[in-house]
Short mmCIF file of C-alpha atoms in Angstrom, two decimals:
data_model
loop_
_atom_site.label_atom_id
_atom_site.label_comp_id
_atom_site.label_asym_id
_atom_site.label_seq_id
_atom_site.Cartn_x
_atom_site.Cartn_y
_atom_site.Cartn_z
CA UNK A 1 50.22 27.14 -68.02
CA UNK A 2 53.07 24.93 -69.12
CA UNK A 3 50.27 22.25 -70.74
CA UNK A 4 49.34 25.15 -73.71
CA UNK A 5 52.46 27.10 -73.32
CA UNK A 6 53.83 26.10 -76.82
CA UNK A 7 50.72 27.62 -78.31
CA UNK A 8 52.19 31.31 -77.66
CA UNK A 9 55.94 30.79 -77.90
CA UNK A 10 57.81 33.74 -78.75
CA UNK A 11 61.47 34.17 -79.06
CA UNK A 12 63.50 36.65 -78.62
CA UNK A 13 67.12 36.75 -80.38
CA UNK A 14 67.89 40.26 -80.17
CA UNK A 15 70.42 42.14 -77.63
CA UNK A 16 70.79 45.78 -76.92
CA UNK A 17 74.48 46.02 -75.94
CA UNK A 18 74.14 48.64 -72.16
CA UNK A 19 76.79 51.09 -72.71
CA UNK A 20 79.23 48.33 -71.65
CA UNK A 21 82.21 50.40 -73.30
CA UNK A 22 82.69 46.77 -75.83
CA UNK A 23 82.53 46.49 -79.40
CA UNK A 24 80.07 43.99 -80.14
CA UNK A 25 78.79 42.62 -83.46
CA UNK A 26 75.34 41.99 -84.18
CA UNK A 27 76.15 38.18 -84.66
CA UNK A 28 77.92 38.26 -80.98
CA UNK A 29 74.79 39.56 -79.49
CA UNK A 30 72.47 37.11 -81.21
CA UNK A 31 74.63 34.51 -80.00
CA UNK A 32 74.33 35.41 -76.48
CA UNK A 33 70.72 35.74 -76.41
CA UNK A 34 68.66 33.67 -74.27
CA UNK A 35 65.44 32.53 -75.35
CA UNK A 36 62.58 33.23 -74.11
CA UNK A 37 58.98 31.74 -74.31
CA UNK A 38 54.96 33.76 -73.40
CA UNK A 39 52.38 31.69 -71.83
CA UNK A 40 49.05 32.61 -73.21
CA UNK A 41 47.44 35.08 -70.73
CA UNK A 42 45.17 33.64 -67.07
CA UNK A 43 42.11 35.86 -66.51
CA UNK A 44 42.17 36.12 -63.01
CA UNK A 45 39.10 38.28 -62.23
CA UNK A 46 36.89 41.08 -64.49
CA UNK A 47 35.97 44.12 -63.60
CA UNK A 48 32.19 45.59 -64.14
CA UNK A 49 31.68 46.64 -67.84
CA UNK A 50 32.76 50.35 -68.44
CA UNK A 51 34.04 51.05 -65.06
CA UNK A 52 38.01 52.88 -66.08
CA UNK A 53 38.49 54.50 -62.93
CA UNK A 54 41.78 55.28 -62.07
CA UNK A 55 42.78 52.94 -59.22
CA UNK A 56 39.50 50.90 -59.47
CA UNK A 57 40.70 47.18 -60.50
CA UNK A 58 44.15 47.68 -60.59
CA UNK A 59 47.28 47.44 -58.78
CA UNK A 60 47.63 43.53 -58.33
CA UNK A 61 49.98 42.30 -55.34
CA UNK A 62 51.29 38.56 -56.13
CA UNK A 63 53.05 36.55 -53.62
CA UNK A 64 53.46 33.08 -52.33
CA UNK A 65 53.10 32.03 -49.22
CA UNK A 66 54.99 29.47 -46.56
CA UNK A 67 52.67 26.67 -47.20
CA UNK A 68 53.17 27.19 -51.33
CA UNK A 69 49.36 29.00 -51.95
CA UNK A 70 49.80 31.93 -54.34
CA UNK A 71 48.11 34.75 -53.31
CA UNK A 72 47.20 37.70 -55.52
CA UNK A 73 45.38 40.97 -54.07
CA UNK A 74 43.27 43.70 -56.24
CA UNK A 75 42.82 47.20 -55.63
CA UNK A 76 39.23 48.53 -56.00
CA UNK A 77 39.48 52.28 -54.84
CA UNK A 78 41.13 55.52 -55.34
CA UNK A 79 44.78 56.08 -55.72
CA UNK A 80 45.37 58.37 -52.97
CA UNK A 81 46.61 59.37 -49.78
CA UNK A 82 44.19 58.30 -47.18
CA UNK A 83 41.75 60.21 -48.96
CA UNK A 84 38.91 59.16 -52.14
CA UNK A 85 36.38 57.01 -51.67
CA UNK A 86 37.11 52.65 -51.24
CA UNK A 87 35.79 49.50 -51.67
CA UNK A 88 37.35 45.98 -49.88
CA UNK A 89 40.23 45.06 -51.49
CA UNK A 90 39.23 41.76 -53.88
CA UNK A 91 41.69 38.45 -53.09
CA UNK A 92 42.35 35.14 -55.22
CA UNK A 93 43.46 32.28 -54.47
CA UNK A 94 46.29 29.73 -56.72
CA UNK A 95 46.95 26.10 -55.62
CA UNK A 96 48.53 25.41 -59.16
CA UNK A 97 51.10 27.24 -59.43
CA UNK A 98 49.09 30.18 -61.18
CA UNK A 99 47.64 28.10 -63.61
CA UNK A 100 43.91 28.73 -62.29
CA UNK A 101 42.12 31.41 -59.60
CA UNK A 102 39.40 30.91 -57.44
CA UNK A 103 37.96 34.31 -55.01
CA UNK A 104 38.62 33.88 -51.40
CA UNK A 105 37.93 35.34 -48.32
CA UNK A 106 40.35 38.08 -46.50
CA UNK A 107 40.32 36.31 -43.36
CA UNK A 108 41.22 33.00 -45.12
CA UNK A 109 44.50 34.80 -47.01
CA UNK A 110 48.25 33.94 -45.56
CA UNK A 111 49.53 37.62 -44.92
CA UNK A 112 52.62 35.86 -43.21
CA UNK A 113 56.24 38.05 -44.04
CA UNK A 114 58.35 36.23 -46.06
CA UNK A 115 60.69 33.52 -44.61
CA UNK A 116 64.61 34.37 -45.71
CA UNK A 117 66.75 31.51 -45.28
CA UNK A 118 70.43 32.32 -44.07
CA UNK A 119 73.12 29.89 -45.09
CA UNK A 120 73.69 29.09 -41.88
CA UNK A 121 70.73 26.81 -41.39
CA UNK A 122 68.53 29.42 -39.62
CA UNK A 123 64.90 31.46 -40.88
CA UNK A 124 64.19 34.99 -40.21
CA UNK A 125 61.40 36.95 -40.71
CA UNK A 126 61.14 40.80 -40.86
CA UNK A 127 57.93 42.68 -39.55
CA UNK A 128 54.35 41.22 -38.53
CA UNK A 129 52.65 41.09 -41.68
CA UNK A 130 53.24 40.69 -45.82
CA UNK A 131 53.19 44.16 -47.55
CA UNK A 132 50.00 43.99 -49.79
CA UNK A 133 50.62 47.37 -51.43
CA UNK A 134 47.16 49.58 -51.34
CA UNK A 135 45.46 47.18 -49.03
CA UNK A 136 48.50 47.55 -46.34
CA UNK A 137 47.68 51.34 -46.42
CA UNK A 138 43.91 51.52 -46.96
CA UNK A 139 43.02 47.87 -45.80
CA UNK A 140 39.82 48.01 -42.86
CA UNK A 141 42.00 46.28 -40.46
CA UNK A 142 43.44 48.85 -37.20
CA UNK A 143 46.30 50.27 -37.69
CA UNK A 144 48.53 51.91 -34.58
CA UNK A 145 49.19 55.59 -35.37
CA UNK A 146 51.43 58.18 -33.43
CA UNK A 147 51.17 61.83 -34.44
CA UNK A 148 54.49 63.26 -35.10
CA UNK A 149 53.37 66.44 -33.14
CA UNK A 150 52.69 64.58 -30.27
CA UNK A 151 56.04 62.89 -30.24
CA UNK A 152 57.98 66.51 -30.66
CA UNK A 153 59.39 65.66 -33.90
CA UNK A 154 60.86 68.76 -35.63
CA UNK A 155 60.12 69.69 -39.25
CA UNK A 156 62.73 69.41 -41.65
CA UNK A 157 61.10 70.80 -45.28
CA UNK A 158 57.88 70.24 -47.00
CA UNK A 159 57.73 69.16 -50.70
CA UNK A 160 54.97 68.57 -52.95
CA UNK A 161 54.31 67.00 -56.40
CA UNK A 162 50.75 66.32 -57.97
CA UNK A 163 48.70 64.77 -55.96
CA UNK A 164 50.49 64.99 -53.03
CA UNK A 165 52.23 67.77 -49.97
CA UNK A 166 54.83 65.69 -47.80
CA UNK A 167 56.18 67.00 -44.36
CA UNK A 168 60.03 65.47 -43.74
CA UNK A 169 61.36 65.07 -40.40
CA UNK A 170 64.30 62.92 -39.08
CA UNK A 171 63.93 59.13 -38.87
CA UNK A 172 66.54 58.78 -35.90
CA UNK A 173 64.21 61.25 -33.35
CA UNK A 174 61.54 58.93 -33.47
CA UNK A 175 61.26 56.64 -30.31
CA UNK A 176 63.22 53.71 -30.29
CA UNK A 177 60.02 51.79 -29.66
CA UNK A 178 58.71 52.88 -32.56
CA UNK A 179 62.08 52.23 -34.92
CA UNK A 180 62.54 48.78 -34.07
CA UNK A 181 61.86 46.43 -36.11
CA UNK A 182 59.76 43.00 -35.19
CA UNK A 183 61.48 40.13 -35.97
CA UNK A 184 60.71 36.03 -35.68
CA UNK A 185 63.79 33.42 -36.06
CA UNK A 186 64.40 29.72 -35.33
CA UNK A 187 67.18 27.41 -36.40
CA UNK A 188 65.81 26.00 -39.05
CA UNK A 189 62.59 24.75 -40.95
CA UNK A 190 61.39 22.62 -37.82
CA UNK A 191 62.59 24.61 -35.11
CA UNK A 192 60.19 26.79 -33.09
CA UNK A 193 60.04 30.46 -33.92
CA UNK A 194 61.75 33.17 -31.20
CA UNK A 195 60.22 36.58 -31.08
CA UNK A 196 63.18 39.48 -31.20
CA UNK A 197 63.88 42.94 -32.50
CA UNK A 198 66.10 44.51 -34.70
CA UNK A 199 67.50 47.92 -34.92
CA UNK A 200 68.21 50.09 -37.57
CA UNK A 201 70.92 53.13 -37.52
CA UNK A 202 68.81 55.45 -39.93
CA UNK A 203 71.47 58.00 -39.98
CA UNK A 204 70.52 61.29 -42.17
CA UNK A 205 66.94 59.14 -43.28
CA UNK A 206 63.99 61.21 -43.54
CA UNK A 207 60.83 60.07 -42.71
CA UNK A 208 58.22 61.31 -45.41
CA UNK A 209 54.43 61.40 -44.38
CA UNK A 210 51.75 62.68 -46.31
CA UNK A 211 50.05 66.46 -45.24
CA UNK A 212 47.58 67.42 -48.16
CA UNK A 213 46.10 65.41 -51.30
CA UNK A 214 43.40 65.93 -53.76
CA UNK A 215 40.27 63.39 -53.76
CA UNK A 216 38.85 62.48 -56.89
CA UNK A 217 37.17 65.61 -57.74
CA UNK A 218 40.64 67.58 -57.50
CA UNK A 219 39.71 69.03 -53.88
CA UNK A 220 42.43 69.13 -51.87
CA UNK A 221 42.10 67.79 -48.22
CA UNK A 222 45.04 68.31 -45.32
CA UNK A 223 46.27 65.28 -43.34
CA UNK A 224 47.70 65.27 -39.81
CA UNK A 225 51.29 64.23 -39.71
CA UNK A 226 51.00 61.00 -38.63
CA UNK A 227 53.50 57.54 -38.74
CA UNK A 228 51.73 54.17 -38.95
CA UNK A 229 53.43 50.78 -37.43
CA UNK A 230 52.37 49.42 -40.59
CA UNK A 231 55.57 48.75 -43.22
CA UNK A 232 55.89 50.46 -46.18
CA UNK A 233 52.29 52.94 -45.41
CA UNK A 234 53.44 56.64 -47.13
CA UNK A 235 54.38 57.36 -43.39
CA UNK A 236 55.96 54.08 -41.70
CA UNK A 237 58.25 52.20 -39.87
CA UNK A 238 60.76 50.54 -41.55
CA UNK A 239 60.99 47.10 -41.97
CA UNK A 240 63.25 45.42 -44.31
CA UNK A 241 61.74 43.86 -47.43
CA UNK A 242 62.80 42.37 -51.11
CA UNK A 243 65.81 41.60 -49.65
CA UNK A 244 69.17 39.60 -51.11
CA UNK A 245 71.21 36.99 -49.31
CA UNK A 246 74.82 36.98 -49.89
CA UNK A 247 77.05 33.68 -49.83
CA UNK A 248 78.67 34.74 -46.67
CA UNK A 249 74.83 35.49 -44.80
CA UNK A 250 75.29 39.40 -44.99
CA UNK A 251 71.65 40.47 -45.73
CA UNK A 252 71.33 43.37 -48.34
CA UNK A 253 68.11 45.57 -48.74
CA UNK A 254 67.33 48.37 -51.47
CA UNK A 255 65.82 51.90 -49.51
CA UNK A 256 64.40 54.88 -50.97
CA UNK A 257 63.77 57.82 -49.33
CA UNK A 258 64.03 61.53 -49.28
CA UNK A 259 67.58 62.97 -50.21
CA UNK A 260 68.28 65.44 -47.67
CA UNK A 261 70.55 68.09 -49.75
CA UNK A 262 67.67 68.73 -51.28
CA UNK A 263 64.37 70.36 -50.25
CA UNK A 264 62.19 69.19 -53.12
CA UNK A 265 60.83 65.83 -54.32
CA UNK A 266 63.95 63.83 -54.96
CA UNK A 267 64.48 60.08 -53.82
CA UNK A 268 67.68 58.08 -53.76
CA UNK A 269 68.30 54.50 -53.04
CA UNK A 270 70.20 53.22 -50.36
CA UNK A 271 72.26 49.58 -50.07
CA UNK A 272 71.05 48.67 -46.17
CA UNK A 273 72.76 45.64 -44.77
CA UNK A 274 72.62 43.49 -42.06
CA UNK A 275 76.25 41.20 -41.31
CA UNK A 276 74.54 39.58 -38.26
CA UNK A 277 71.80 37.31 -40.00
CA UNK A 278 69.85 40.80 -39.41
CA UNK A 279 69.91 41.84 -36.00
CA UNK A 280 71.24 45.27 -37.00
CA UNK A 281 70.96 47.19 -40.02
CA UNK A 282 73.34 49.90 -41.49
CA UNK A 283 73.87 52.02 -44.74
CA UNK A 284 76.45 50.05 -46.66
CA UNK A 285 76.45 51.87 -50.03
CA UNK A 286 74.39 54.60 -51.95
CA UNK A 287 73.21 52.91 -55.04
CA UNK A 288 71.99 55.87 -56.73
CA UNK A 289 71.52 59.99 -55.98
CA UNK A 290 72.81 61.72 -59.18
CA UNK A 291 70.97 65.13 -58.92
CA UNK A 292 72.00 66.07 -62.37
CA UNK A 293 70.32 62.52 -64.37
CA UNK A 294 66.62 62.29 -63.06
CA UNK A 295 64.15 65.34 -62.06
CA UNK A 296 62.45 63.63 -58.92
CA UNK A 297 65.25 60.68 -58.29
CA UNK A 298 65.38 57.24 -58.13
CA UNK A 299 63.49 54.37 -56.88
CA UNK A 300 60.39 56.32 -54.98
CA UNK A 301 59.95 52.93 -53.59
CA UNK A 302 59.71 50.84 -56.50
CA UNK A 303 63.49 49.18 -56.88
CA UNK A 304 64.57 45.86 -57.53
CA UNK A 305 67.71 44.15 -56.29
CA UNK A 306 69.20 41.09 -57.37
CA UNK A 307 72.50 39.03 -57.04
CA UNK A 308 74.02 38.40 -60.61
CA UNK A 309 74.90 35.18 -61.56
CA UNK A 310 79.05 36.83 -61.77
CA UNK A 311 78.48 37.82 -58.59
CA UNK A 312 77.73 41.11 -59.23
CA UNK A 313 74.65 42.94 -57.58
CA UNK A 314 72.64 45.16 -59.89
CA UNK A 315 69.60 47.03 -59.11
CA UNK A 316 67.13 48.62 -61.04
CA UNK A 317 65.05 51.79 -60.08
CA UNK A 318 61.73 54.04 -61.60
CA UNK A 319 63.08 57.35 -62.32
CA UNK A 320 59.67 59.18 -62.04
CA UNK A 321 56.37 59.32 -60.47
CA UNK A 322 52.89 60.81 -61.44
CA UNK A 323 52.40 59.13 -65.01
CA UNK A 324 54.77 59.98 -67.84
CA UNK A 325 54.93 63.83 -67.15
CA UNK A 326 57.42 65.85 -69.05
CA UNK A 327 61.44 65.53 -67.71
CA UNK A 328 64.04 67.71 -68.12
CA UNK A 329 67.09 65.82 -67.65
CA UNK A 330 68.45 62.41 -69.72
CA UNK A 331 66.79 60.00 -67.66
CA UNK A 332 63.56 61.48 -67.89
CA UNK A 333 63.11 63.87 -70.87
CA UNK A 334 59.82 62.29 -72.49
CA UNK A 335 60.29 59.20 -70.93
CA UNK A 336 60.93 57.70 -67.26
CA UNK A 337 63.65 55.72 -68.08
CA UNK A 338 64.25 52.02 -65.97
CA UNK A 339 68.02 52.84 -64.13
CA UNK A 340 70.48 50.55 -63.49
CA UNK A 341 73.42 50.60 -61.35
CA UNK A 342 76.13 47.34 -60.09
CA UNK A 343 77.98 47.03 -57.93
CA UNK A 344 81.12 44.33 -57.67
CA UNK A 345 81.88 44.46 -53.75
CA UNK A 346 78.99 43.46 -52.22
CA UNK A 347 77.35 46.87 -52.33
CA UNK A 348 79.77 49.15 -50.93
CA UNK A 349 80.41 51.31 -54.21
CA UNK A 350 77.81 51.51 -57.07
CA UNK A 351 78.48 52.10 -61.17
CA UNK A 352 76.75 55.39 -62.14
CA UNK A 353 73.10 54.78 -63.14
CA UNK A 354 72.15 53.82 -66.77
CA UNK A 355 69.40 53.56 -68.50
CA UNK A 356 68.26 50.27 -69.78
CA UNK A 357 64.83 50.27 -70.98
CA UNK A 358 62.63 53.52 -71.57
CA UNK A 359 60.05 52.83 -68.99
CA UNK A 360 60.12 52.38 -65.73
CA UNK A 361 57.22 51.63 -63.44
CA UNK A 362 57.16 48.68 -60.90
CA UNK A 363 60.39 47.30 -62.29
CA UNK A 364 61.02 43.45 -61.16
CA UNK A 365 64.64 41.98 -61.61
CA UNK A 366 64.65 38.45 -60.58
CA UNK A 367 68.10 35.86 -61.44
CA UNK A 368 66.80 32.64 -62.41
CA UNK A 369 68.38 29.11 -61.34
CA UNK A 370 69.23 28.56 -64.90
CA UNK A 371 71.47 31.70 -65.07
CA UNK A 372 69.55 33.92 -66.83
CA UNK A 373 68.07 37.51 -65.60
CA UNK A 374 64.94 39.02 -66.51
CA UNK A 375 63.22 42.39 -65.90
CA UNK A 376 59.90 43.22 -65.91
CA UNK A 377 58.49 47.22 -65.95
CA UNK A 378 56.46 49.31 -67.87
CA UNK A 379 54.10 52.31 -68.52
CA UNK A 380 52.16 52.42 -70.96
CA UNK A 381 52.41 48.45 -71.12
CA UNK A 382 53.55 46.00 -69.40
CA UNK A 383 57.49 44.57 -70.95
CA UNK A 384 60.14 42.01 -69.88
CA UNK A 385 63.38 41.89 -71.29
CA UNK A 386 66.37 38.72 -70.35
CA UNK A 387 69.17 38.74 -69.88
CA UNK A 388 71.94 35.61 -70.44
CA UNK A 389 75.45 37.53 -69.20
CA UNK A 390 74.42 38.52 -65.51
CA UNK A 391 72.23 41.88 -66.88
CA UNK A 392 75.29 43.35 -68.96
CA UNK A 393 73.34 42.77 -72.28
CA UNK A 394 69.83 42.61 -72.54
CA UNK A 395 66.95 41.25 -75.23
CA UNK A 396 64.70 43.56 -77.42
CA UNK A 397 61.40 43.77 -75.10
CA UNK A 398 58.28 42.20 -75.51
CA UNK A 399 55.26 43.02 -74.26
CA UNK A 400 52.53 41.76 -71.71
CA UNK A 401 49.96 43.94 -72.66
CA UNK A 402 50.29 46.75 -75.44
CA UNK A 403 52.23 47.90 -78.19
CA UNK A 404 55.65 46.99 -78.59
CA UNK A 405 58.31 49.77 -77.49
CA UNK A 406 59.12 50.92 -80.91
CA UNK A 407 55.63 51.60 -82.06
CA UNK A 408 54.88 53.63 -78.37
CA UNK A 409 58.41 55.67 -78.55
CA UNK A 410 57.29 56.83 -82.38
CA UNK A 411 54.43 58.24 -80.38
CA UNK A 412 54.07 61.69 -79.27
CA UNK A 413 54.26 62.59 -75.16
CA UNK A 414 50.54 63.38 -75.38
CA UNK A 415 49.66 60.31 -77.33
CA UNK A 416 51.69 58.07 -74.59
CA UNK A 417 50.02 59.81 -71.44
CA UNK A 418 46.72 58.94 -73.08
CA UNK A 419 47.88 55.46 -73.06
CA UNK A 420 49.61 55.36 -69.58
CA UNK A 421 47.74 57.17 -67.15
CA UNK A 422 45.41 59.94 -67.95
CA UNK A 423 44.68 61.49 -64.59
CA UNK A 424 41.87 61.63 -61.56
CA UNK A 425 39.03 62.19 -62.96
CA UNK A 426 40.03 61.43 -66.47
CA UNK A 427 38.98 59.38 -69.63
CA UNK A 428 40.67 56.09 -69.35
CA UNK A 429 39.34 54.61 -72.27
CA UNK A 430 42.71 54.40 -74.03
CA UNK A 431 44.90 53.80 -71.04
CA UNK A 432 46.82 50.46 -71.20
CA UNK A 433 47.12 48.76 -68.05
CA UNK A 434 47.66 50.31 -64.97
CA UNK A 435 51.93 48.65 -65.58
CA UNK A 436 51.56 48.38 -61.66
CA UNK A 437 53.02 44.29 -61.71
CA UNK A 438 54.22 41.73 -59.30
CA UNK A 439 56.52 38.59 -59.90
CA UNK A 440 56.87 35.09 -58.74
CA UNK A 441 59.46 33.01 -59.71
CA UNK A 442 58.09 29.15 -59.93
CA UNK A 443 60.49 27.50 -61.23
CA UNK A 444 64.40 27.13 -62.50
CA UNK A 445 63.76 28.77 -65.80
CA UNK A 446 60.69 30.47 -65.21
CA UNK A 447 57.96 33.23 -63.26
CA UNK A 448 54.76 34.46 -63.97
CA UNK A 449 53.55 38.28 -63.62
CA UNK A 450 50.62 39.61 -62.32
CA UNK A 451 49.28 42.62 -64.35
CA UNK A 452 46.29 44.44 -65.25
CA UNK A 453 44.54 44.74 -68.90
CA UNK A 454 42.36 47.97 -69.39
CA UNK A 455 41.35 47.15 -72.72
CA UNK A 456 39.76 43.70 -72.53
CA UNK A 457 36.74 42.86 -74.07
CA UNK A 458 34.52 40.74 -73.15
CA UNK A 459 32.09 38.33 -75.28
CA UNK A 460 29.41 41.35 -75.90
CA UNK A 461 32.45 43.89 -76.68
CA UNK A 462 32.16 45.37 -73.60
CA UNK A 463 35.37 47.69 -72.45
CA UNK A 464 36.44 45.97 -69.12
CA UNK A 465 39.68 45.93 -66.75
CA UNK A 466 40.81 42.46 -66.40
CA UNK A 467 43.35 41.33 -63.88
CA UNK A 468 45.61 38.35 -65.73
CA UNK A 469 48.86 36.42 -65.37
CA UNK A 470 51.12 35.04 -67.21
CA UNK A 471 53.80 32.63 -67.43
CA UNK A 472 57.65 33.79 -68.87
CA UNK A 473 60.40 30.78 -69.52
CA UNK A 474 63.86 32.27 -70.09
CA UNK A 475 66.68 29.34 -71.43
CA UNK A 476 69.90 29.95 -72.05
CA UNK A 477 71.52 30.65 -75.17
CA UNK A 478 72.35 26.80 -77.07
#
């Protein structure tokens, strides 16, 4: 990527000043913005000519793993709850930092968890496995499930939003065995790895599992309340993931769940934290549960947390699920608008949400080595924005894949669920990208994103859903 980089450069020199509560002049902001350069787009794999099923060819994971392979997974199957039909989940390979993609086999992919490194010299890592999004919950290999029946859990509400009935009951009755969470640590890189546990104190958590969801044809089938040992399934132990290491070692990780005051779809997001290089895990903070800004809540398991380069923490949260469906309240009237909330004690109290961008799906925040900040989200499109004073300002976006913000905010709501996500069962011959993303940061100044492209055409014209990634270099203002 970084050989034909210059080819594509784009730069952007606008800010949009977030509600800071300063006066700033247009000339200020300019001056603060960080630059930022577009690699040209990696094909990474095709998908067959006029196949636009929703889910089909979509949804890429992205990840590196311990011995420095990238890894990038692709979804080929319906996007539903255990239900719809499936095809084996499609895995490439990157020994070049993302510049190229070959195909590899599943049982030759690193699904190791990722390795955090505490200041103190020593390694942990949370859970048994990586988190591969649809393949962690749909994948062929076994997973261990417990009916909740079985175990005597009792029911605390149902709720239900298209496409899917959930049954809530407490996290803290289920078995301890079951609650734990696997953990491997050693003292440092070379040091053999010790097999523990750690415990969480869920408090009021919910546990959400899935109890009736349509297939593709609309028909709705029931589930059996069930919980999986597999992390992050739509009923799952918890295991702690996308987490942030503070100077002093404390370990900080974003949750979503259920809000209990309320007995219909609404998620907030949690600050969990671990002060004993994660041994035991506690509610520090709530980041964000502000009935009266978002319809359905915040998060819904897509949140991103990040350590500012003030030493601030900020974290950014989707505000709606099930497309671009019609809000009622500021955060999601027309739009699902990305949230944003920081905190300046280490997580303890959080700033009341705002909105920084109008979209919201799959947000990434990462803080670069350089400084800067940069966020990646969308639906329709895929957009990044930077960021060169620790996320209080923030560039015009550009986008991955699709229009540019302006031209898809001029449109009507109709006009932008054609492009985002028409529905099971649909036409999805206009729809963007599936704005599902993931990041990797490869460098100082730099990442790449993983995305999908629904309206690629190929050398005979032919519609086709490509799977592509591409390199972003953020430098700091001169």
């Amino acid at each position: 990527m970084k050989r034909t980089i210059a080819a594509s450069l784009l730069c952007l020199s606008v800010l949009s000043n977030c509600q800071t509560g300063v006066e700033t002049t247009e000339k200020e902001l300019a001056a603060r913005a960080p630059r930022v350069e577009l690699g040209p787009p990696v094909i990474v794999m095709l998908g067959p000519p006029g196949d636009l099923r929703w889910g089909y060819y979509a949804f890429p994971d992205m990840w590196r793993a311990p011995g420095g392979e990238l890894y990038l997974a692709v979804n080929v199957g319906e996007d539903a709850n255990d239900v719809g039909e499936r095809e084996p989940t499609r895995f490439f390979v990157s020994r070049d930092n993302g510049e190229s993609w070959q195909p590899i086999r599943e049982d030759q992919v690193d699904f190791s968890p990722d390795v955090i490194a505490l200041p103190s010299g020593e390694q942990v890592a949370f859970g048994t496995e990586k988190y591969v999004y649809h393949y962690s919950t749909y994948g062929p290999r076994p997973r261990e499930f417990h009916s909740l029946d079985e175990l005597g859990l009792k029911l605390a509400f149902t709720t239900k939003k298209p496409g899917l009935i959930a049954a809530h009951y407490r996290y803290a009755d289920l078995p301890e065995r079951l609650t734990r969470i696997p953990v491997k640590r050693r003292k440092g890189p070379n040091a053999p790895w010790q097999d523990e546990y750690a415990h969480f104190d869920s408090s009021d958590l919910l546990l959400r599992t899935p109890i009736g969801a349509p297939d593709a044809k609309g028909d709705w089938h029931e589930i059996a309340p069930m919980i999986s040992t597999t992390p992050r399934d739509a009923a799952s132990v918890l295991w702690p993931d996308r987490l942030v290491v503070l100077p002093d070692g404390t370990l900080l990780w974003p949750l979503a769940s259920q809000d209990p005051r309320i007995q219909s779809m609404f998620f907030r997001v949690q600050c969990v934290a671990s002060s004993d290089g994660g041994q035991t895990w506690g509610i520090r903070g709530t980041i964000a549960d502000q009935l009266e800004l978002a319809d359905w809540g915040y998060g819904c398991g897509e949140q991103s947390l990040q350590r500012m380069p003030d030493g601030d923490l900020l974290c950014i949260m989707r505000t709606r699920m099930a497309g671009n469906t019609l809000g009622t309240r500021p955060f999601t009237k027309v739009v699902h608008s990305l949230a944003a909330a920081r905190s300046s004690d280490n997580g303890y109290t959080w700033s009341r949400p705002e909105a920084i961008a109008p979209f919201s799906v799959t947000p990434h925040l990462r803080t670069l080595d350089n400084g800067t900040v940069a966020v990646v989200y969308g639906r329709p499109g895929v957009h990044v924005r930077a960021s060169a004073d620790s996320g209080r300002t923030w560039t015009n976006a550009f986008p991955l894949v699709g229009p540019v913000e302006a031209q898809l905010m001029a449109e009507s709501r109709e006009e932008r669920m054609a492009l985002s996500h028409a529905g099971h069962g649909s036409a999805q011959t206009r729809v963007i990208s599936c704005s599902n993303t993931d990041v990797v940061v490869t460098g100082s100044d730099r990442f790449i994103v993983a995305y999908s492209d629904f309206q690629y055409r190929d050398e005979q014209g032919r519609q086709r859903k490509a799977i592509k990634v591409r390199e972003v270099i953020v430098e700091m203002p001169i």
